[in-house]
Amino acid sequence: MTRKQRFEHVIAYFEEAMPDPETELLYDNPYQLLVAVILSAQCTDKRVNMHTPALFERYPDIPSLATAEYDELFSYIKSISFPGNKTRHLMGMAKMVEEKFAGEIPMTVDELVQLPGVGRKTANVITSVVDNQPNMAVDTHVFRVSARLGLTVRAKTPLETEKQLIKYVPTGLVYKFHHWLILHGRYVCVARRPKCEECGLKPLCPYFQKVMKAEVVKRK
């Protein structure tokens, strides 16, 4: 099977099994999504969603966040991973949006990565989710699942993974594709004990054929 054919099969499967994938972060506007994605770094979406309602009630927009006091803002996110760094990032992000972008969340990757706490992955998430731009966000799930399915070959970094995926995914599906891999990695192709027995992609999955096939037989 060629790489092109492998991508076609994977896309066809997800189009059938998961036609409308979405981020699991809760948000109402680009500001809220940006804050939630910054908070989600090395933290689960579920935990972030537990804290953002109160956070957004207290800081409903960029101006209110830009004038936040460190200790008060910290108190809203202290149960999220790396709360100190993220408090500083949120304050710095809001101030830069106010001062450099006239209070509007920028909507290009090059502009977004200038903001504190925003790397390429976060910028790709924001632009693809808000604006359906063809930008591929690569988190640990995307990195792992794309390698296991043979969609990437010897990709050692998120950027290498992103470039390989973009090469084969149709432009109009890029904004969906990273959600497909994220959700598949979160609930089926999990890191330690992938649930291959319930995965519809196992017939074409190199990882299943090489590593997990015998394990699945044992489980039965």
XYZ file of C-alpha atoms in Angstrom:
220
model
C 0.000 0.000 0.000
C 1.380 3.397 -0.956
C 1.401 6.320 1.482
C -1.242 8.041 -0.646
C -3.503 4.978 -0.477
C -2.943 4.678 3.281
C -4.085 8.270 3.789
C -7.105 7.698 1.554
C -8.165 4.671 3.611
C -7.671 6.491 6.917
C -9.618 9.533 5.716
C -12.451 7.366 4.388
C -12.666 5.553 7.726
C -12.844 8.733 9.778
C -15.286 10.411 7.398
C -17.623 7.504 8.112
C -16.870 6.954 11.805
C -16.394 10.564 12.906
C -17.769 12.974 10.280
C -17.812 16.094 12.477
C -14.881 16.010 14.905
C -14.510 18.959 17.267
C -12.227 20.111 20.027
C -13.359 19.004 23.475
C -12.354 22.311 25.022
C -15.371 24.436 25.950
C -15.386 27.965 24.526
C -17.704 30.594 23.069
C -15.309 32.825 21.134
C -11.673 33.045 19.937
C -10.546 34.689 23.181
C -11.907 31.834 25.280
C -10.440 29.212 22.955
C -7.004 30.833 23.077
C -7.060 30.909 26.871
C -8.264 27.305 27.052
C -5.607 26.053 24.643
C -2.846 27.834 26.563
C -4.122 26.205 29.753
C -4.360 22.773 28.115
C -0.610 22.433 27.584
C 0.419 19.251 29.445
C -3.044 19.142 31.006
C -6.252 17.347 30.071
C -9.113 19.132 28.356
C -11.408 17.760 31.046
C -9.495 19.498 33.832
C -9.264 22.746 31.864
C -13.030 22.681 31.286
C -13.581 22.364 35.038
C -11.896 25.712 35.664
C -12.609 27.916 32.655
C -16.271 28.787 33.435
C -15.299 30.631 36.628
C -12.216 32.063 34.937
C -14.247 33.461 32.031
C -16.860 34.879 34.375
C -14.148 36.819 36.203
C -12.138 37.679 33.069
C -14.660 37.762 30.199
C -12.423 39.449 27.629
C -8.946 40.641 26.743
C -9.183 43.999 28.590
C -10.129 42.349 31.890
C -7.392 39.722 31.548
C -4.819 42.357 30.593
C -5.383 44.133 33.910
C -5.493 40.971 36.040
C -3.497 40.750 39.255
C -1.142 37.782 39.354
C -2.317 36.338 42.684
C -6.003 36.519 41.816
C -5.580 35.032 38.353
C -3.366 32.298 39.787
C -6.118 31.343 42.236
C -8.435 30.464 39.347
C -5.988 28.079 37.662
C -3.878 26.778 40.548
C -5.160 23.206 40.035
C -4.032 23.183 36.388
C -0.506 22.044 35.526
C 2.221 24.715 35.712
C -0.122 27.405 37.054
C 2.638 29.925 37.679
C 3.935 29.916 34.124
C 0.426 29.876 32.695
C -0.651 32.807 34.845
C 2.259 34.831 33.478
C 1.527 33.659 29.937
C -2.134 34.659 30.121
C -1.308 38.091 31.499
C 1.405 38.654 28.893
C -0.771 37.354 26.076
C -3.630 39.692 26.940
C -1.346 42.706 27.248
C 0.265 42.012 23.876
C -3.113 41.526 22.179
C -4.165 44.896 23.583
C -0.977 46.736 22.667
C 0.077 45.094 19.399
C -3.142 43.767 17.892
C -5.668 46.433 18.921
C -7.452 44.062 21.285
C -8.307 41.496 18.586
C -7.032 37.920 18.649
C -4.794 37.638 15.565
C -5.669 34.883 13.139
C -2.397 33.968 11.471
C 0.177 31.513 12.787
C 3.017 34.028 12.414
C 1.181 36.579 14.551
C -0.129 34.143 17.148
C 3.285 32.643 17.933
C 4.444 36.097 19.033
C 2.093 35.868 22.017
C 3.396 34.558 25.364
C 2.406 30.948 25.922
C 1.589 30.368 22.243
C 3.711 27.949 20.254
C 3.174 26.581 16.774
C 0.798 23.853 17.954
C -1.433 26.320 19.780
C -1.412 28.708 16.820
C -2.375 25.882 14.481
C -5.231 24.876 16.793
C -6.620 28.409 16.987
C -6.502 29.095 13.243
C -7.874 25.696 12.244
C -10.686 25.598 14.819
C -11.809 29.224 14.542
C -11.188 29.798 10.848
C -10.882 26.289 9.316
C -7.434 27.223 8.067
C -5.416 24.252 6.734
C -2.987 24.194 9.650
C -2.054 20.879 11.270
C -1.749 20.948 15.055
C 0.540 18.170 16.284
C 0.203 17.159 19.917
C 1.330 13.916 21.557
C -1.735 12.058 20.261
C -1.234 13.170 16.655
C 2.484 12.387 16.869
C 1.855 8.879 18.240
C -1.148 7.867 16.123
C 0.266 9.099 12.811
C 3.450 7.103 13.425
C 1.593 3.938 14.463
C -0.665 4.088 11.400
C 2.304 4.544 9.083
C 1.155 8.011 8.021
C 4.530 9.409 9.029
C 7.885 7.765 8.546
C 10.740 8.359 10.994
C 9.366 11.762 11.987
C 11.316 12.784 15.073
C 9.691 16.130 15.860
C 6.192 17.630 15.771
C 7.258 19.845 12.870
C 8.454 16.862 10.828
C 5.140 15.145 11.578
C 3.208 18.245 10.543
C 5.062 18.533 7.229
C 4.537 14.865 6.350
C 0.828 14.961 7.171
C 0.207 18.209 5.281
C 1.790 16.665 2.185
C -0.902 13.983 1.920
C -4.039 15.407 3.541
C -6.325 17.357 1.173
C -6.304 21.036 2.067
C -10.013 21.125 2.818
C -9.699 18.315 5.372
C -6.637 19.464 7.327
C -8.704 21.231 9.990
C -10.608 17.986 10.598
C -7.679 15.613 10.308
C -5.843 16.648 13.464
C -9.092 16.301 15.457
C -9.532 12.806 14.068
C -6.072 11.757 15.224
C -6.390 13.523 18.589
C -9.708 11.861 19.435
C -8.581 8.484 18.109
C -5.433 8.736 20.226
C -7.347 9.868 23.280
C -9.953 7.100 23.281
C -8.737 4.196 21.104
C -5.064 4.330 20.155
C -4.007 5.225 23.691
C -0.336 5.347 24.611
C 0.177 2.419 26.964
C -2.491 -0.108 26.032
C -4.092 0.693 22.685
C -7.572 -0.741 22.208
C -6.770 -2.444 18.928
C -9.640 -4.914 19.251
C -12.140 -2.074 18.777
C -10.198 -0.140 16.144
C -11.512 -0.171 12.593
C -8.083 0.794 11.269
C -6.190 -2.265 12.469
C -6.258 -4.064 9.062
C -3.944 -1.384 7.653
C -2.065 -0.476 10.839
C 1.637 -1.431 10.845
C 1.807 -1.066 14.632
C -1.005 -3.585 15.091
C 0.562 -6.061 12.686
C 4.019 -5.818 14.244
C 3.361 -5.282 17.934
C -0.215 -5.731 19.048
C -1.669 -8.629 17.051
C -0.330 -11.293 19.407
C -1.416 -9.239 22.424
C -4.985 -8.991 21.143
C -5.101 -12.754 20.615
C -3.914 -13.234 24.231
C -6.657 -10.956 25.553
C -9.265 -13.129 23.836
